[in-house]
Amino acid sequence: MTDEDTHSHVVPGSDEELSTPDVRGYDFRGSFDFDDLLQSYATTGFQATQLAEAIDIAEQMQAADATVYLTFTSNIVSSGLREVVAYLVREGFVDVLITTSGSLTEDVIKTAKPFKMGKWNADEGALRERGINRLGNIFVPSDRYVWLEEYLYEFFDDFFAEEKIRTPTAFARELGATLDDEDSVLKQAADNNVPVYCPALTDAEVGNFLYYYRQGYDAEVGIEILDDYDSLIQDGLLADETGLIAVGGGVPKHHAIMTNLFRGGADYVVYISTGVEGDGSLSGAPPNEAVSWGKIKNHETNYTQIEAEATLVLPLLVASAFKQE
């Protein structure tokens, strides 16, 4: 093999000129412009470019006046993203919320007792002795849940007074109406007539307290989830177009795309996820997998996924697609 042969393997060359944009990041020389910074993400590459695509799709949702679903897991409310979600609801940018039971309980707690910053590498045994629960680098003292139990028991008395079988959306709506905190997701949803679907309502402290309440106070009370499923499907069928922003995975994400299947798929979709595709889980499944199931419509530019932790990118997405004027 000659030097010319080996050189052709190492540097094969190319006669093709690509028509795509040049890779180029933000130029920090001169005055700083936040909007220009986010626009530069389109040509920065990697997940910055995915975020730029997500911003564009979120803007398309708004331009099309799509019915927008926001799905999120409870850790979003545990963090400072609670205020971001409340903003989206307050300003009318989202029409449907789908979340987990932990989101509801933690939203209620934060109306009266804040969560506190902690650290990742805490002494877990010492925290247990002190009555402190750890969520990543966020600390939640156990007295929050003592207060929550008392609050919910009083709420249950009124909630089940006239109807013994209620739905999760009714639970979220009526609970939100009792709250007095402008940063509460449930309060904003109740005030702005945005339904909050929680198909796994018992999978947190709400479930524990409902269990004790039914055992000790009223054996006839219960939660019916099928009525909510009917409503979610029927409302989706009536929508001209739908958009989905899925923050994290699990039940909320799948509930949104599954009910959109009945209408032939969602029209615009943004996933923000750290889930991995390799294990075959729904949480890690990218949007093009949902296309194969008919849960997302098949267009080249109507869906994207940002592989990143939500606290890093959701505020940037909201700042650019929903706040910038």
Coordinates of C-alpha atoms in Angstrom, one line a residue:
M1 CA 0.0 0.0 0.0
T2 CA 1.4 3.3 -1.0
D3 CA 1.5 6.6 0.9
E4 CA -1.1 7.9 -1.5
D5 CA -3.4 5.0 -0.6
T6 CA -3.0 5.5 3.1
H7 CA -3.5 9.3 2.7
S8 CA -6.8 8.7 0.9
H9 CA -8.0 6.7 3.9
V10 CA -7.0 9.3 6.4
V11 CA -8.1 12.3 4.4
P12 CA -10.6 11.1 1.9
G13 CA -11.7 14.5 0.8
S14 CA -15.1 15.6 -0.5
D15 CA -16.4 17.3 -3.6
E16 CA -19.8 18.1 -2.1
E17 CA -20.6 21.6 -0.8
L18 CA -23.2 21.5 2.0
S19 CA -26.0 24.0 1.9
T20 CA -26.7 24.0 5.6
P21 CA -25.7 26.9 7.8
D22 CA -22.2 27.3 9.2
V23 CA -21.6 26.2 12.7
R24 CA -21.2 29.5 14.7
G25 CA -21.7 30.5 18.3
Y26 CA -22.6 33.7 20.0
D27 CA -20.1 36.6 19.6
F28 CA -19.7 38.1 23.0
R29 CA -17.8 41.1 21.7
G30 CA -19.7 44.4 22.1
S31 CA -23.0 44.8 23.9
F32 CA -24.8 41.7 25.0
D33 CA -28.3 40.8 23.7
F34 CA -30.1 37.9 25.3
D35 CA -32.4 37.3 22.3
D36 CA -29.4 37.2 20.0
L37 CA -27.8 34.7 22.3
L38 CA -30.7 32.3 22.1
Q39 CA -31.0 32.8 18.3
S40 CA -27.3 31.8 18.0
Y41 CA -28.2 28.4 19.6
A42 CA -29.6 27.4 16.1
T43 CA -26.0 27.2 14.8
T44 CA -24.2 26.3 18.0
G45 CA -24.8 22.5 17.6
F46 CA -25.6 19.7 20.0
Q47 CA -28.4 20.3 22.5
A48 CA -28.3 24.1 22.0
T49 CA -29.6 23.5 18.5
Q50 CA -32.3 21.2 19.8
L51 CA -33.4 24.0 22.1
A52 CA -33.5 26.4 19.2
E53 CA -35.7 23.9 17.4
A54 CA -38.0 23.6 20.4
I55 CA -38.3 27.4 20.6
D56 CA -39.4 27.5 17.0
I57 CA -41.9 24.7 17.5
A58 CA -43.4 26.4 20.6
E59 CA -43.8 29.5 18.5
Q60 CA -45.6 27.5 15.9
M61 CA -48.0 26.2 18.5
Q62 CA -48.9 29.7 19.4
A63 CA -49.2 30.9 15.9
A64 CA -51.6 28.1 15.1
D65 CA -53.6 28.8 18.2
A66 CA -53.1 25.1 19.1
T67 CA -54.5 23.6 22.3
V68 CA -51.3 23.3 24.3
Y69 CA -50.7 20.4 26.8
L70 CA -48.0 20.8 29.4
T71 CA -46.9 17.6 31.1
F72 CA -44.5 17.4 34.0
T73 CA -43.4 15.2 36.8
S74 CA -43.4 16.2 40.5
N75 CA -39.7 17.2 40.6
I76 CA -40.5 20.1 38.4
V77 CA -42.7 21.6 41.2
S78 CA -40.1 20.6 43.8
S79 CA -37.7 22.9 42.1
G80 CA -37.9 26.6 41.2
L81 CA -39.7 25.6 37.9
R82 CA -42.9 25.7 39.9
E83 CA -43.0 29.5 39.3
V84 CA -42.3 29.0 35.6
V85 CA -45.3 26.6 35.2
A86 CA -47.5 29.0 37.2
Y87 CA -46.5 31.8 34.8
L88 CA -47.4 29.8 31.7
V89 CA -50.9 29.0 33.2
R90 CA -51.4 32.6 34.5
E91 CA -50.6 34.1 31.1
G92 CA -52.8 31.7 29.2
F93 CA -50.1 29.9 27.3
V94 CA -51.2 26.4 28.2
D95 CA -54.6 24.8 28.1
V96 CA -54.2 21.4 29.7
L97 CA -51.9 20.3 32.5
I98 CA -51.1 16.6 33.1
T99 CA -48.9 15.8 36.1
T100 CA -48.3 13.4 39.0
S101 CA -49.7 13.4 42.5
G102 CA -46.5 14.7 44.0
S103 CA -46.9 17.9 42.0
L104 CA -50.2 18.6 43.7
T105 CA -49.0 17.9 47.2
E106 CA -45.8 19.9 46.9
D107 CA -47.6 22.8 45.3
V108 CA -49.9 23.0 48.2
I109 CA -47.1 22.7 50.8
K110 CA -45.1 25.5 49.1
T111 CA -48.1 27.9 49.5
A112 CA -47.4 27.9 53.3
K113 CA -43.9 26.4 53.8
P114 CA -41.0 26.7 51.4
F115 CA -38.6 23.9 50.4
K116 CA -35.0 24.7 51.3
M117 CA -31.7 24.5 49.4
G118 CA -29.5 21.6 50.5
K119 CA -26.7 19.6 48.9
W120 CA -26.3 16.4 47.0
N121 CA -23.7 14.7 49.2
A122 CA -25.6 15.0 52.5
D123 CA -25.3 12.5 55.3
E124 CA -28.6 10.6 54.7
G125 CA -28.7 9.0 58.1
A126 CA -28.2 12.3 59.8
L127 CA -31.0 13.9 57.7
R128 CA -33.3 11.1 58.7
E129 CA -32.6 11.7 62.4
R130 CA -33.3 15.4 61.8
G131 CA -36.5 14.8 60.0
I132 CA -35.3 16.1 56.7
N133 CA -36.1 14.5 53.3
R134 CA -33.8 15.0 50.4
L135 CA -34.8 15.7 46.7
G136 CA -31.5 16.0 44.9
N137 CA -30.0 19.1 46.4
I138 CA -33.3 20.3 47.8
F139 CA -34.3 19.6 51.5
V140 CA -37.9 19.2 52.6
P141 CA -38.4 19.0 56.4
S142 CA -41.0 16.4 57.5
D143 CA -43.1 19.0 59.3
R144 CA -44.3 20.1 55.8
Y145 CA -46.1 16.8 55.5
V146 CA -47.6 17.0 59.0
W147 CA -49.0 20.4 58.0
L148 CA -50.2 19.0 54.6
E149 CA -52.1 16.1 56.3
E150 CA -54.1 18.6 58.5
Y151 CA -54.8 20.8 55.5
L152 CA -56.0 17.9 53.3
Y153 CA -58.2 16.4 56.1
E154 CA -60.1 19.6 56.4
F155 CA -60.3 19.8 52.6
F156 CA -61.6 16.2 52.3
D157 CA -64.5 17.0 54.6
D158 CA -65.8 19.6 52.2
F159 CA -64.7 17.9 49.0
F160 CA -66.7 14.7 49.7
A161 CA -69.6 16.3 51.5
E162 CA -72.1 16.1 48.7
E163 CA -70.4 13.7 46.3
K164 CA -68.7 10.6 47.5
I165 CA -67.0 9.7 44.2
R166 CA -64.9 12.4 42.7
T167 CA -62.4 12.8 39.8
P168 CA -58.7 13.9 40.0
T169 CA -59.6 17.0 37.9
A170 CA -62.2 18.0 40.4
F171 CA -59.8 17.4 43.3
A172 CA -57.1 19.6 41.7
R173 CA -59.6 22.4 40.8
E174 CA -61.3 22.6 44.2
L175 CA -58.0 22.2 46.0
G176 CA -56.5 25.1 43.9
A177 CA -59.5 27.3 44.8
T178 CA -58.6 27.1 48.5
L179 CA -55.1 28.3 48.0
D180 CA -53.8 31.9 48.3
D181 CA -50.5 32.0 46.5
E182 CA -50.0 33.6 43.1
D183 CA -47.1 31.2 42.4
S184 CA -49.3 28.1 43.0
V185 CA -49.8 26.0 39.9
L186 CA -53.1 24.7 41.3
K187 CA -54.4 28.2 42.1
Q188 CA -53.5 29.5 38.7
A189 CA -55.2 26.5 37.1
A190 CA -58.3 27.0 39.1
D191 CA -58.5 30.7 38.5
N192 CA -57.9 30.4 34.8
N193 CA -60.1 27.3 34.1
V194 CA -57.2 25.1 33.1
P195 CA -57.9 21.4 33.9
V196 CA -55.2 19.5 35.9
Y197 CA -55.2 15.8 35.0
C198 CA -53.5 13.4 37.5
P199 CA -54.2 9.8 36.5
A200 CA -52.0 8.5 39.2
L201 CA -53.5 10.6 42.0
T202 CA -52.8 8.0 44.8
D203 CA -49.1 7.8 44.0
A204 CA -48.0 10.3 46.7
E205 CA -49.1 11.7 50.1
V206 CA -52.6 12.3 48.6
G207 CA -53.0 8.6 48.3
N208 CA -51.7 7.9 51.8
F209 CA -54.0 10.5 53.4
L210 CA -57.0 9.3 51.3
Y211 CA -56.4 5.8 52.5
Y212 CA -56.4 6.9 56.2
Y213 CA -59.4 9.2 55.6
R214 CA -61.5 6.4 54.1
Q215 CA -60.4 4.0 56.8
G216 CA -61.1 6.4 59.7
Y217 CA -63.8 8.8 58.6
D218 CA -65.8 7.7 55.5
A219 CA -65.6 4.3 53.9
E220 CA -67.7 5.4 50.9
V221 CA -65.4 8.0 49.4
G222 CA -63.4 7.3 46.2
I223 CA -61.6 8.6 43.1
E224 CA -62.9 7.9 39.6
I225 CA -60.4 8.3 36.8
L226 CA -62.3 7.1 33.7
D227 CA -64.4 10.2 33.6
D228 CA -61.3 12.3 33.3
Y229 CA -59.9 10.0 30.6
D230 CA -63.2 10.5 28.6
S231 CA -62.9 14.3 29.0
L232 CA -59.3 14.4 27.9
I233 CA -60.0 12.4 24.8
Q234 CA -63.1 14.3 23.8
D235 CA -61.5 17.7 24.3
G236 CA -58.6 16.6 22.2
L237 CA -61.0 15.5 19.4
L238 CA -62.6 18.9 19.4
A239 CA -59.2 20.8 19.1
D240 CA -58.2 21.9 15.6
E241 CA -54.6 21.4 16.4
T242 CA -52.7 20.3 19.5
G243 CA -49.3 21.1 20.9
L244 CA -47.4 19.2 23.6
I245 CA -44.5 20.3 25.8
A246 CA -43.5 17.2 27.8
V247 CA -41.1 18.0 30.7
G248 CA -39.8 14.7 31.8
G249 CA -41.4 11.4 31.1
G250 CA -43.6 8.8 32.9
V251 CA -47.4 8.8 33.1
P252 CA -48.0 12.5 32.3
K253 CA -46.0 12.3 29.0
H254 CA -47.7 9.1 27.9
H255 CA -51.2 10.3 29.0
A256 CA -50.8 13.2 26.6
I257 CA -49.6 11.4 23.6
M258 CA -51.9 8.4 24.2
T259 CA -55.0 10.6 24.2
N260 CA -53.8 12.4 21.2
L261 CA -53.7 9.1 19.4
F262 CA -57.5 9.3 19.2
R263 CA -57.3 12.4 17.0
G264 CA -54.5 11.1 14.8
G265 CA -51.6 12.4 16.8
A266 CA -50.4 15.7 18.2
D267 CA -49.4 18.4 15.7
Y268 CA -46.5 20.0 17.5
V269 CA -44.3 18.3 20.2
V270 CA -41.4 19.3 22.3
Y271 CA -39.8 16.8 24.7
I272 CA -37.3 17.8 27.5
S273 CA -35.8 14.7 28.9
T274 CA -32.8 13.0 30.4
G275 CA -34.3 9.5 29.7
V276 CA -32.3 7.1 27.6
E277 CA -33.8 5.3 24.6
G278 CA -31.8 2.1 25.1
D279 CA -33.9 0.6 27.8
G280 CA -37.1 0.8 25.7
S281 CA -38.9 2.8 28.3
L282 CA -41.6 5.4 27.6
S283 CA -39.7 8.0 29.5
G284 CA -36.7 7.6 27.3
A285 CA -38.6 7.2 24.0
P286 CA -37.9 10.0 21.5
P287 CA -40.7 11.7 19.7
N288 CA -40.1 9.8 16.4
E289 CA -41.0 6.6 18.3
A290 CA -44.4 8.1 19.1
V291 CA -44.8 8.8 15.3
S292 CA -44.7 5.0 14.7
W293 CA -47.6 4.6 17.1
G294 CA -49.6 7.4 15.6
K295 CA -49.4 9.5 18.8
I296 CA -47.5 12.3 17.0
K297 CA -48.3 13.4 13.4
N298 CA -45.5 12.6 10.9
H299 CA -44.0 15.9 9.7
E300 CA -40.3 16.7 9.4
T301 CA -40.4 19.9 11.5
N302 CA -43.2 19.4 14.0
Y303 CA -41.3 17.7 16.8
T304 CA -38.0 17.7 18.6
Q305 CA -36.3 16.5 21.8
I306 CA -33.9 18.4 24.1
E307 CA -31.7 15.9 25.9
A308 CA -31.1 18.0 29.0
E309 CA -32.2 18.5 32.6
A310 CA -35.3 20.7 32.7
T311 CA -34.1 23.3 35.2
L312 CA -31.4 24.3 32.7
V313 CA -33.5 24.7 29.6
L314 CA -37.2 25.2 30.4
P315 CA -36.7 28.8 31.6
L316 CA -34.8 29.5 28.4
L317 CA -37.5 28.0 26.3
V318 CA -40.2 30.1 28.1
A319 CA -38.1 33.2 27.9
S320 CA -37.7 33.0 24.2
A321 CA -40.9 31.4 23.0
F322 CA -43.4 32.8 25.5
K323 CA -41.9 35.9 27.2
Q324 CA -39.8 37.8 24.5
E325 CA -41.8 40.6 22.9

